[in-house]
Structures are given as C-alpha cells and as structure tokens.
Coordinates of C-alpha atoms and ligand atoms in Angstrom, one line a residue:
X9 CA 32.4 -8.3 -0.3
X10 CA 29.2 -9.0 2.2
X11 CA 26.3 -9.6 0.1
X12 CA 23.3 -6.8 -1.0
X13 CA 20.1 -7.1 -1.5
X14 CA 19.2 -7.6 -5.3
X15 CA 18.6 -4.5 -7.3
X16 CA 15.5 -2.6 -7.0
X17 CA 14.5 -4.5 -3.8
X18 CA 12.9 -2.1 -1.6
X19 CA 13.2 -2.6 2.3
X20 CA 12.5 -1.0 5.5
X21 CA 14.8 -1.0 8.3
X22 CA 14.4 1.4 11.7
X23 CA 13.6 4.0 12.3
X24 CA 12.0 4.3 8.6
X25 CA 10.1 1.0 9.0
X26 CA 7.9 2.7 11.4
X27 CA 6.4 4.7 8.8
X28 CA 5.8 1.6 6.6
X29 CA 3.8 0.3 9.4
X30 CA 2.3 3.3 10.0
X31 CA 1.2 3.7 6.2
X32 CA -0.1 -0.1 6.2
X33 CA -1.8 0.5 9.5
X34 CA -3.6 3.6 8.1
X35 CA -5.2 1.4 5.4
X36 CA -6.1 -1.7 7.3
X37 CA -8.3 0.5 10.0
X38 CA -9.9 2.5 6.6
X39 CA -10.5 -1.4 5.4
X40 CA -11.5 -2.5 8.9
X41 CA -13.8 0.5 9.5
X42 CA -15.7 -0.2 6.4
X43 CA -16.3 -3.9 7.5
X44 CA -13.2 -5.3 4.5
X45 CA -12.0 -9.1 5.9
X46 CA -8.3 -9.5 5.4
X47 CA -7.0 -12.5 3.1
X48 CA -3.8 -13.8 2.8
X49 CA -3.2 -15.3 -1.2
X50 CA -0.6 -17.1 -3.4
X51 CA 3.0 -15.1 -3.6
X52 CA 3.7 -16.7 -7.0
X53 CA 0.4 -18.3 -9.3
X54 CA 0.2 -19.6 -12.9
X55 CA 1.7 -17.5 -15.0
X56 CA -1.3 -17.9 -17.5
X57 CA -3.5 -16.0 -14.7
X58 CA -1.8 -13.1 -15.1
X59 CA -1.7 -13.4 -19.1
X60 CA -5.3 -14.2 -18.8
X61 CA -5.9 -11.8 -16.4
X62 CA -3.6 -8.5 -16.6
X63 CA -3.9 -9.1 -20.1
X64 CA -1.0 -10.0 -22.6
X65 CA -0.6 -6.4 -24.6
X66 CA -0.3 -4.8 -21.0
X67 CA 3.2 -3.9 -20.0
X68 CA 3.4 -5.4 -16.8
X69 CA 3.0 -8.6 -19.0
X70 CA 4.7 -8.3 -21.7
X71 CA 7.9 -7.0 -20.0
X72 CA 7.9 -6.8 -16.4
X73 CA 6.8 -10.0 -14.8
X74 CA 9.1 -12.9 -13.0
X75 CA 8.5 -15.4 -14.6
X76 CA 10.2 -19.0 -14.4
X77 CA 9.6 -22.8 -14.4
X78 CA 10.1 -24.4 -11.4
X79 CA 11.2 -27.9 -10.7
X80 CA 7.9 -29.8 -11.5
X81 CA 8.1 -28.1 -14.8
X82 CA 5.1 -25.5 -14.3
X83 CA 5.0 -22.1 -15.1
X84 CA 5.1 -19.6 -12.4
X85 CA 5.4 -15.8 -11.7
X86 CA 6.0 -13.4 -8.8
X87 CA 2.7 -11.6 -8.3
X88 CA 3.0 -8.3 -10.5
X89 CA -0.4 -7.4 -8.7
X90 CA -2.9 -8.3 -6.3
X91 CA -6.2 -7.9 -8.5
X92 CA -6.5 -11.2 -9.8
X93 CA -5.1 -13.6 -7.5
X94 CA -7.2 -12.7 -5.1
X95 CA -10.1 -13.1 -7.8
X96 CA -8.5 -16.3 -8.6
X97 CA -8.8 -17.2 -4.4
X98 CA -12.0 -15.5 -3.7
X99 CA -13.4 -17.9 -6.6
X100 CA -11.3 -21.0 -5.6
X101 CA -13.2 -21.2 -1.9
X102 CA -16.1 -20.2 -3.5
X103 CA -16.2 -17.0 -1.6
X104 CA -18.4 -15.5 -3.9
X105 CA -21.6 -18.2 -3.2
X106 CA -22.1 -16.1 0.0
X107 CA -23.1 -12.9 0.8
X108 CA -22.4 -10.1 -2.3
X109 CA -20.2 -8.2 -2.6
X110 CA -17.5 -10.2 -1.4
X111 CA -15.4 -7.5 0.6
X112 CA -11.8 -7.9 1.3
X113 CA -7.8 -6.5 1.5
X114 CA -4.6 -7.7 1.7
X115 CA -1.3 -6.2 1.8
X116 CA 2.7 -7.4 1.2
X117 CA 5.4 -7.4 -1.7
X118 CA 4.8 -7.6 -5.5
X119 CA 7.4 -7.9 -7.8
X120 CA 8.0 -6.0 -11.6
X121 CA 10.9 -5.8 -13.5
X122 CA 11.0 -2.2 -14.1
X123 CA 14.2 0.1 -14.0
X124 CA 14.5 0.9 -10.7
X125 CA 14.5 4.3 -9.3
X126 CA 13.6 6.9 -6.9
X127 CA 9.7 5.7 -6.2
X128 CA 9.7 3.1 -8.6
X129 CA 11.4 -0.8 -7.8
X130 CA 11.5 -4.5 -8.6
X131 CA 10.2 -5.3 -5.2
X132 CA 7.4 -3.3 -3.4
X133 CA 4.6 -3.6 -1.7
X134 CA 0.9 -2.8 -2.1
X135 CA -2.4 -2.5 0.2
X136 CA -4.8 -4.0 -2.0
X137 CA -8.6 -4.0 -1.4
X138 CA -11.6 -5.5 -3.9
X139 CA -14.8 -5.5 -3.8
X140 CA -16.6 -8.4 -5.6
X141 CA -20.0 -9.0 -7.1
X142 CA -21.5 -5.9 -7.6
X143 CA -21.8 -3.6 -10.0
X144 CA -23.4 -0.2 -7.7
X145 CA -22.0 2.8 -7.8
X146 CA -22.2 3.4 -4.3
X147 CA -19.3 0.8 -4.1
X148 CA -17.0 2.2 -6.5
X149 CA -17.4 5.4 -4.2
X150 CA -17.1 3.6 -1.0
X151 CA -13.5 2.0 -2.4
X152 CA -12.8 6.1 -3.4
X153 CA -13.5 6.9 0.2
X154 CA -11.9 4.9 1.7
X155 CA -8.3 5.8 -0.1
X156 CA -9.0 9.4 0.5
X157 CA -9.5 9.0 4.1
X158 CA -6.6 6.5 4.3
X159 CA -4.3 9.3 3.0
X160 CA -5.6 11.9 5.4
X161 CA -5.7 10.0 8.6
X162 CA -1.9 10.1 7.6
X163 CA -1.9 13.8 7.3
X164 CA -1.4 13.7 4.0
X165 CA -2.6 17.0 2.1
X166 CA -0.9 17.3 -1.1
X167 CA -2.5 14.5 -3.1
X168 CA -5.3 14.5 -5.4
X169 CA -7.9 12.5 -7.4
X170 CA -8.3 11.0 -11.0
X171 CA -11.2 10.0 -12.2
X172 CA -12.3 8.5 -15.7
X173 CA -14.7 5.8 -16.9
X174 CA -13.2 3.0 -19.4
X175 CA -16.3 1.9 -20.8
X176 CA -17.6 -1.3 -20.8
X177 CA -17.8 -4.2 -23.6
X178 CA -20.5 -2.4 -25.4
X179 CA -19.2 1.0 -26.0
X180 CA -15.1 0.9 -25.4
X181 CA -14.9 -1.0 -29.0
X182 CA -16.0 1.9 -30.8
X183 CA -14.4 4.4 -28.8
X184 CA -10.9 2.3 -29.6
X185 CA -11.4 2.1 -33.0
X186 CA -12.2 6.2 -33.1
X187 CA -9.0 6.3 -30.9
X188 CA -6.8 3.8 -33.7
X189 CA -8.8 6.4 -36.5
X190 CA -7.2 9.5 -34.9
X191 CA -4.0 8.3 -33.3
X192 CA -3.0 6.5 -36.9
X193 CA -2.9 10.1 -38.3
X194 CA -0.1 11.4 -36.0
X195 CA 3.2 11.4 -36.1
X196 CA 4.5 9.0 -34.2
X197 CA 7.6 6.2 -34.2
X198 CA 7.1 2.6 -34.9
X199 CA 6.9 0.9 -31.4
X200 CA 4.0 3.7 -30.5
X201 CA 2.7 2.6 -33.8
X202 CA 2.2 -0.8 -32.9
X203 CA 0.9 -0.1 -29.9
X204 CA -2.2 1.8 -31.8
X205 CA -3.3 -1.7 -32.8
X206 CA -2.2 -3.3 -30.0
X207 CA -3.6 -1.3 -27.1
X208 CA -4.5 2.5 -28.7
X209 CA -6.0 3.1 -24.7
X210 CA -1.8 2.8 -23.8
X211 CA -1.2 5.7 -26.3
X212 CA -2.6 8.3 -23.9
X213 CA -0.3 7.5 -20.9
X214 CA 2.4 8.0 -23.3
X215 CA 4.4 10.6 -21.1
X216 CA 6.7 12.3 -24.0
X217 CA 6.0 15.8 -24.6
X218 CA 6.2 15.3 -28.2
X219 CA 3.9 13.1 -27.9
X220 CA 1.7 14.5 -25.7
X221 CA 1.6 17.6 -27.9
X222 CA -0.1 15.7 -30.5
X223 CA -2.8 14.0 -28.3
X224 CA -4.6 17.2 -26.7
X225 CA -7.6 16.6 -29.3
X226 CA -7.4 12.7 -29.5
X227 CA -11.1 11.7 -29.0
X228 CA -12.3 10.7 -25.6
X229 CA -14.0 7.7 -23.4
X230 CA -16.3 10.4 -22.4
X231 CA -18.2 11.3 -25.7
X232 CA -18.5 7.7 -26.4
X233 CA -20.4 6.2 -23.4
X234 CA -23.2 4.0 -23.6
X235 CA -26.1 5.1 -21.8
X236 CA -25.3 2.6 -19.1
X237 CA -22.0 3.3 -18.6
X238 CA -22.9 7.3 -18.5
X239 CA -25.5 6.7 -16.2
X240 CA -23.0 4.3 -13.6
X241 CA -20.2 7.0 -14.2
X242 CA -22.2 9.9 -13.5
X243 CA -23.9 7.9 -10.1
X244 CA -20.4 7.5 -9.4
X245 CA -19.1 11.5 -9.5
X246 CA -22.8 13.1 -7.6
X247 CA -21.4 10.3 -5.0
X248 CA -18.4 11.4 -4.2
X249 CA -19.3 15.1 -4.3
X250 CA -22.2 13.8 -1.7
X251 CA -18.7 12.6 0.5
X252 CA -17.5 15.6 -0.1
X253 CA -14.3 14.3 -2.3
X254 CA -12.9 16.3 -4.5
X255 CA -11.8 14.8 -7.7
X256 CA -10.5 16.4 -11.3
X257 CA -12.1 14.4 -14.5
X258 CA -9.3 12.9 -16.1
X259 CA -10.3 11.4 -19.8
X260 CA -7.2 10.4 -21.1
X261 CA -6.7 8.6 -17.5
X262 CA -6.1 5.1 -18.9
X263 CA -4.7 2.3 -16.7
X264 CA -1.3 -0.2 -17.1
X265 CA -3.7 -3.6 -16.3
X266 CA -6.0 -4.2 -19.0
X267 CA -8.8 -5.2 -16.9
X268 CA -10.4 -1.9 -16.3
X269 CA -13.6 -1.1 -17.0
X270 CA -16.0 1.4 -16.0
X271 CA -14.9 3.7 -13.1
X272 CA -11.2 3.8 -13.2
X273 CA -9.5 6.1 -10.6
X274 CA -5.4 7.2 -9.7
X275 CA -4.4 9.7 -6.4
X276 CA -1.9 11.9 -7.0
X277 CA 1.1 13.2 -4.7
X278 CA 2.4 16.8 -5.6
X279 CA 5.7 16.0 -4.3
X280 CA 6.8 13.0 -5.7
X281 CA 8.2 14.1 -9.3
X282 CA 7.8 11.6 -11.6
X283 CA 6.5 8.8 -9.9
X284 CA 3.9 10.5 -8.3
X285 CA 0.7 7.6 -8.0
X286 CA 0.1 6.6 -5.1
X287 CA -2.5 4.3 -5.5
X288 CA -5.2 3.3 -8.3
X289 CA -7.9 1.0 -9.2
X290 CA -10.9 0.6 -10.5
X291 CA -14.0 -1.5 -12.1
X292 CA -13.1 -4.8 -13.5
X293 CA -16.2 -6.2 -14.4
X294 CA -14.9 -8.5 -17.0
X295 CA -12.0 -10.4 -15.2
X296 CA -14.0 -13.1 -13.6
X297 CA -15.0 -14.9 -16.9
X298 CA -11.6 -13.8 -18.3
X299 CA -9.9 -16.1 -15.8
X300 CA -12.5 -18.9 -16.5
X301 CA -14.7 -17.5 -13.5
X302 CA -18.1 -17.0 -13.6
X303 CA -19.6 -13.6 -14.7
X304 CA -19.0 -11.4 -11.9
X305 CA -18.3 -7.7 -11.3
X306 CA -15.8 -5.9 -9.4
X307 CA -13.7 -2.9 -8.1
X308 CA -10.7 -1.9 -5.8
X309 CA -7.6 -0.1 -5.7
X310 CA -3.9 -0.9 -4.6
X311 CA -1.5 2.1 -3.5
X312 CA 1.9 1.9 -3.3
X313 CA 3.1 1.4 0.3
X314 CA 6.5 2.7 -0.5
X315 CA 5.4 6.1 -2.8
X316 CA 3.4 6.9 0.5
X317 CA 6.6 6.5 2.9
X318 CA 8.0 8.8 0.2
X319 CA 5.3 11.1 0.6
X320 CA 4.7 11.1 4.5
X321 CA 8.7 12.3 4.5
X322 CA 7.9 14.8 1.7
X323 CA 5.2 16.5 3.3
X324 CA 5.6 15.9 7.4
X325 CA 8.1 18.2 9.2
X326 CA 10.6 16.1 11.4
X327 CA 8.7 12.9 10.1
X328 CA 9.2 10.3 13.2
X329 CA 7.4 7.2 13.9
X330 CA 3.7 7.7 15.4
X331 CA 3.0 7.9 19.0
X332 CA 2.3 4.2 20.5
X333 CA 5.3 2.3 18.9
X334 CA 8.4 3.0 20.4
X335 CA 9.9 1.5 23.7
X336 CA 8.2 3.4 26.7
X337 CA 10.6 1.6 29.9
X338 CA 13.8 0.6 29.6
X339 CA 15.2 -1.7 31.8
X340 CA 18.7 -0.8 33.7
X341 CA 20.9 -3.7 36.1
X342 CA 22.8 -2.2 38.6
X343 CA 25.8 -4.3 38.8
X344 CA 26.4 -7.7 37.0
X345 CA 23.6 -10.2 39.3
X346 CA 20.5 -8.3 38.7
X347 CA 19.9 -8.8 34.9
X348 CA 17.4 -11.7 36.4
X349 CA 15.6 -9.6 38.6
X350 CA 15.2 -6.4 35.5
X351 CA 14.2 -9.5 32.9
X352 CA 11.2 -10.7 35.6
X353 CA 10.5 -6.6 36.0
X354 CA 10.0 -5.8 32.3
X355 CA 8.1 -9.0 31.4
X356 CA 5.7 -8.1 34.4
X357 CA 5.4 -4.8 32.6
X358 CA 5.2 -6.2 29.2
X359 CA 2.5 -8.4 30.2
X360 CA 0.6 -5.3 31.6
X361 CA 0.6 -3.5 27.9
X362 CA 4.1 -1.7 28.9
X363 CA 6.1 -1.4 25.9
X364 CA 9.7 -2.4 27.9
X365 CA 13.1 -3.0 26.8
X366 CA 16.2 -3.6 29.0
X367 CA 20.0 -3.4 28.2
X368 CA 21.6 -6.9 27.6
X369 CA 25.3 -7.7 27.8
X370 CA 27.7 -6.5 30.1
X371 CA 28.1 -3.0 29.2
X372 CA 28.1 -1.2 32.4
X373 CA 26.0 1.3 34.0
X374 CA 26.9 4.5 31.9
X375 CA 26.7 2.1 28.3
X376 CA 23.6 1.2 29.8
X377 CA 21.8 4.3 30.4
X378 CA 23.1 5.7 27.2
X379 CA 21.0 2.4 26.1
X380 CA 18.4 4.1 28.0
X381 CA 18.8 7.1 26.2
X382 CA 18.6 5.7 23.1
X383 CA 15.7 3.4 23.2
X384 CA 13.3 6.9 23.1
X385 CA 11.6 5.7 26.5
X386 CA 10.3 7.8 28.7
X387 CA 11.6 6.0 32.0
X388 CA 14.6 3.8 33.1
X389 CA 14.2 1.6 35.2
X390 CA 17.1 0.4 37.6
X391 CA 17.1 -1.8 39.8
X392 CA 20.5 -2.8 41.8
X393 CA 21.5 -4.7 45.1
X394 CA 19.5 -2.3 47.4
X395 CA 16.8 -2.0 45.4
X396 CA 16.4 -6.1 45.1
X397 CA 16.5 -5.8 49.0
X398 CA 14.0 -3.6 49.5
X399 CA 11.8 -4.7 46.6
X400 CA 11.7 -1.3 44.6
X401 CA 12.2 0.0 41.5
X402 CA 14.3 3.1 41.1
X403 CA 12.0 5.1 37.9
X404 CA 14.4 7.5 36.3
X405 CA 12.3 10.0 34.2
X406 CA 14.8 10.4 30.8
X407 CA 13.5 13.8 30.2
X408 CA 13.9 15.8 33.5
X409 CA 16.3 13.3 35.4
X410 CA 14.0 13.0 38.5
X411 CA 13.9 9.9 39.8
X412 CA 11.0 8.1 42.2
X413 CA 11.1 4.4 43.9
X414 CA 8.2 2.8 43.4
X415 CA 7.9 -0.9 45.1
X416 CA 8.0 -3.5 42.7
X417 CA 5.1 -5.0 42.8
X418 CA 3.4 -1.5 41.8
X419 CA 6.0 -0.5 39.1
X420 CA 2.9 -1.7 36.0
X421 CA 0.5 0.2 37.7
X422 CA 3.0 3.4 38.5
X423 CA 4.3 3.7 34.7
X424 CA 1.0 3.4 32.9
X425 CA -0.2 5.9 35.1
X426 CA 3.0 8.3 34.0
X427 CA 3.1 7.3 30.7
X428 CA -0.8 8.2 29.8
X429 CA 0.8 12.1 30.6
X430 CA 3.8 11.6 29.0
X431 CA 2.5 9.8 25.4
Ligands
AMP17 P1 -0.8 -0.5 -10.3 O1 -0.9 -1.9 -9.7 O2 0.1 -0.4 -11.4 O3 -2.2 0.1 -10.5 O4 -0.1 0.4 -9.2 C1 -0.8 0.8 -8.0 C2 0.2 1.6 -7.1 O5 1.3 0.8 -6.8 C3 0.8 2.8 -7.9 O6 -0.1 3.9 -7.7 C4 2.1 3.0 -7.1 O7 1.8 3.7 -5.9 C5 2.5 1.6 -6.8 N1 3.5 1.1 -7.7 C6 3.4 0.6 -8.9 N2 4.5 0.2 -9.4 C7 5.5 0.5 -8.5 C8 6.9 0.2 -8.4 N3 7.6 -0.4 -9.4 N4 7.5 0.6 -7.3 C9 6.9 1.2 -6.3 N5 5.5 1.4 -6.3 C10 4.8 1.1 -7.4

C-alpha cells in the first residue's frame, strides 16, 4: 500500500490550501498593520524549556509533547507552542536590550499528541504574535484587536470573546488555595482529585457536565484580585469597549499553558461543536525569569490556523479561494512547435505581474483548452503557426468565448488592462 501521512497530521492540498493562505495572510497584514516584525524560531528546542516554561502539571506537558533524544544524546521536543520559544529567541539575540516592547509574530506547524479529531490534530499550525516588555494595558488590548479584526477581515461573524484575569504572584495563591478549599468538598473521581493539588485553576475547564454541575458556585479570580491586578484588568475591559469590541467576562476562563497571568483571553466559533477556539492568549508576566530570563513581562495570542479553515467553510457560502490567487492567462500551443514561443509569452506576462499558466505535454488542442478551462483563468491564450507569423496573440475570453488578437509585444499591457474588469 502507498504510504499516508501519520495520524493526526493535518495538511492542505488545493483548492482548500487557498483558504489556509488566506487565513495566515489575514493575520500577518493585522500583525503588519500594527507595526509586529516577523521571526522565524527553533522547530524542536530543549525539552526543559517547555517543562520550565509551559509548566510541568500542564497537560500539554505532561502528556502531549514529542519528545525524544536525538543522536548527541540531548533532549528534544516538537514545539507544542510558540509562546516560549520565541521568548527563549527574543532573549537569546538580546532582542529585548532595544526598544520595549519587543513586538513580533510568527506562524507554521506545532505538534501535540492529542486524539485526533474533527478540529483537533497532532500536527497543526498556529499564527502566533507576542508582545514583550511591557506590562500596559493598552497592549493587552492592542493584541485583542488585532485577533478581532483578523477574524473579520475574513468575514468571519459567528465568533466571540473570552475574557478573564489570572491574577498575578500576589493574589492567584490565595485565590488557589480558596479554589483547593471549595473544589476538595465536591464530589469528584480520583484523577480530578489530584489535579486539585496539582493545578485546582485545570478543575474549571473540566468539560463533564457532572462536573460542571458542581462548579457553578466554585469561588472566582475575580473576587480575589489584588488592587493591581483589578486596576490592569479593568484598564483592560473600558479599552476594548473604547475599540468597540465586544467581549463576555468569563471567570472560570482558565488556560491549558501555565504561564498565564493577568489578562487571559479565548475567541469563540459558534459553529465548530466541540472544538470551537480559535485562538487564545494572554499575559505571561512571569515566564521570562521562569526560563532563566530576566524579569520581563509579556502578552500574545496564537489561533489555530486550521479551526479557522474550519470556520471560513462553516460560515461562507460557496467558500472559494480569494480574489488575486488563482491563474488569470493560460497559455495554449497550437500545434506541437509552438510550446517555445507560449513559454517566452507567459514569462513576459509573468514578469509583468500576470498570474499565467500554459498547458505542458502533448495533449492536444481540445485537452488543452479543457486545461484552459480548468485553470479558472479568465483568458487563453493561443498562439499557433499564423499567429507566430504575424507576431500576435489570439486572447480567448473563457467566459463569453469571444476572442481578440492582440500583437505580441502588447499582449502584458492588453490582459492587465482586461483583467482589472474582470477580477
Ligand atoms: P493554545 O496554544 O492551546 O492556547 O491554542 C491556541 C489555539 O490553537 C486554539 O485556540 C486552537 O484554535 C488551536 N489548537 C490548539 N490545539 C489544537 C489542535 N490539537 N489541533 C488544531 N488546533 C489546535
């Protein structure tokens, strides 16, 4: 049998890889627009970063990384996240001795071993974008912002905004150990058990109903603020109603990565089912000097590339690849001696911003227009014995049939004229 791709890899083939690119695109102008520099970090790092980092009673941890020794002997795992390697970079070339906060995204695969299924696999990929070395509000609501608009320049309508506030080192112990007071009293089985020592925050996210049921008066973040962390939090909410984003105050929003602090925030898709985030972040004030950094603040989000696919198809009618990717002229020998003469056409017009194609092989002139056909563009162009003569182009318009010859030498300056009507 031919070989498949391991389980739970997700990948993109056309026609669906132009939403992909679509939904990266979307984020990288949001980053872009808001002056974010891209980076480019480590695929795999020390496995003791994330440990360190993601923080051992987490989940992702404790049962979902890739982790192996490779042939030197060192410990290594598949990124499970982007948040702190790109601490780990943005410290390593001393990014954060220059101007603060240290502004920057990234995007590509990350890798959990969950069980995979609809929304939810071992290999996906994230847009990622952190903010570093600052502790203003206005920057946890920039980050906000600049999701919210990312989703709508999509045309997404159907998703909505978490927000919550973790706390900080001051006032989140005594929060937890009111939390380990009430939870302790329930009844509950003996893994959720340990977990009220381990991590009581976890308990919250718990998604059973019977458990559920017995958390709706559990004791929350939000009573237990200190007067700094109400004062950021609050800051934080007048500034997104200021941006005119609506959000729903979530307290029992808790996060899988331990590293939150502060503002912690998750968008929603109505019409995903069960795996409907889309994206999260947050404040993770406390991960520099956990990773052996210097003290240093921080907040972003990643979203989940392939949930938003998912929820581009859910919502869009006919969902089809955005205008300005497909192939706009495709290229069409007349006879077998003129594939030289439509390869030196379409590289002129590629060259002139033309997005051009042409039919390859020896398939004949009716497999070539069905070609034509096909590619989605909007002209063929042929070009045979008589045409080479008289140094023309025949344009064939795919959507009426009409056809015009333009000479050769104007064939650029014809089609990107046409094309600005037709796209
Ligand atoms: P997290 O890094 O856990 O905060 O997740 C950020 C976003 O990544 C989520 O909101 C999801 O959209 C996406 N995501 C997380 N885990 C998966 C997965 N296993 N498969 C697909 N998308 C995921």
């Amino acid at each position: 049998m031919a070989f498949q791709a391991p389980k739970g890899v997700s990948e993109y083939v056309p026609p669906r890889s132009a939403l992909f690119e679509e939904a990266r695109e979307a984020f990288a102008t949001s980053a872009r627009r808001a002056c974010y520099a891209y980076v480019e970090t480590a695929v795999f790092e020390d496995t003791a970063l994330f440990v360190r980092g993601v923080g051992e009673s987490s989940d992702v941890v404790t049962r979902e990384m890739y982790s192996f020794e490779d042939r030197g002997g060192r410990e290594i795992t598949l990124r499970p996240e982007f948040t702190a390697g790109v601490l780990r970079s943005v410290l390593e070339h001393n990014l954060h001795k220059g101007a603060l906060p240290v502004k920057v995204w990234t995007q590509g695969a990350v890798f959990r071993y969950e069980r995979p299924q609809a929304g939810r696999y071992r290999q996906f990929y994230q847009f990622d974008l952190e903010a570093i070395g600052t502790e203003d509000p206005a920057v946890d609501a920039e980050t906000i912002a600049l999701g919210w608009d990312a989703y709508a320049s999509l045309g997404l309508r159907q998703y909505t905004l978490l927000v919550n506030s973790l706390g900080d080192k001051t006032c989140r112990p005594v929060y937890r150990e009111a939390l380990q007071k009430f939870l302790r009293g329930l009844d509950l089985d003996g893994p959720t058990r340990q977990r009220i020592e381990l991590n009581p925050l976890r308990v919250l996210d718990d998604k059973r109903p019977e458990v559920r049921g017995q958390l709706a008066n559990a004791p929350v973040m939000a009573d237990y603020l200190c007067a700094e962390c109400k004062a950021h939090h609050d800051a934080v909410r007048n500034l997104l109603n200021a941006l005119e984003i609506p959000f729903t105050d979530a307290p029992h929003l808790v996060r899988g990565l331990d590293y939150y602090t502060r503002t912690t925030y998750e968008f929603d898709h109505a019409l995903l089912g069960a795996q409907s985030g889309i994206g999260g972040g947050g404040r993770y004030d406390g991960l520099s000097e956990d990773i052996g950094g210097p003290p240093l603040p921080g907040i972003g989000f990643a979203v989940g590339l392939d949930r938003i696919v998912l929820a581009i198809e859910s919502e869009r009618t006919g969902a089809s690849a955005q205008p300005g990717t497909g192939c706009q002229v495709f290229g069409v020998p007349l006879g077998e001696d003129t594939h030289a003469d439509v390869l030196t056409l379409i590289t002129a017009l590629r060259r002139a911003g033309v997005r051009a194609d042409m039919s390859f092989g020896t398939r004949g002139l009716k497999g070539a227009m069905k070609a034509a056909d096909r590619s989605g563009a909007a002209f063929a162009a042929l070009v045979g014995e008589q045409e080479r003569r008289h140094g023309t182009v025949r344009m064939r318009d795919l959507a009426d049939g009409e056809q015009y010859d333009v000479p050769a030498t104007d064939a650029a300056a014809w089609l990107i004229e046409r094309l600005g009507t037709h796209r």
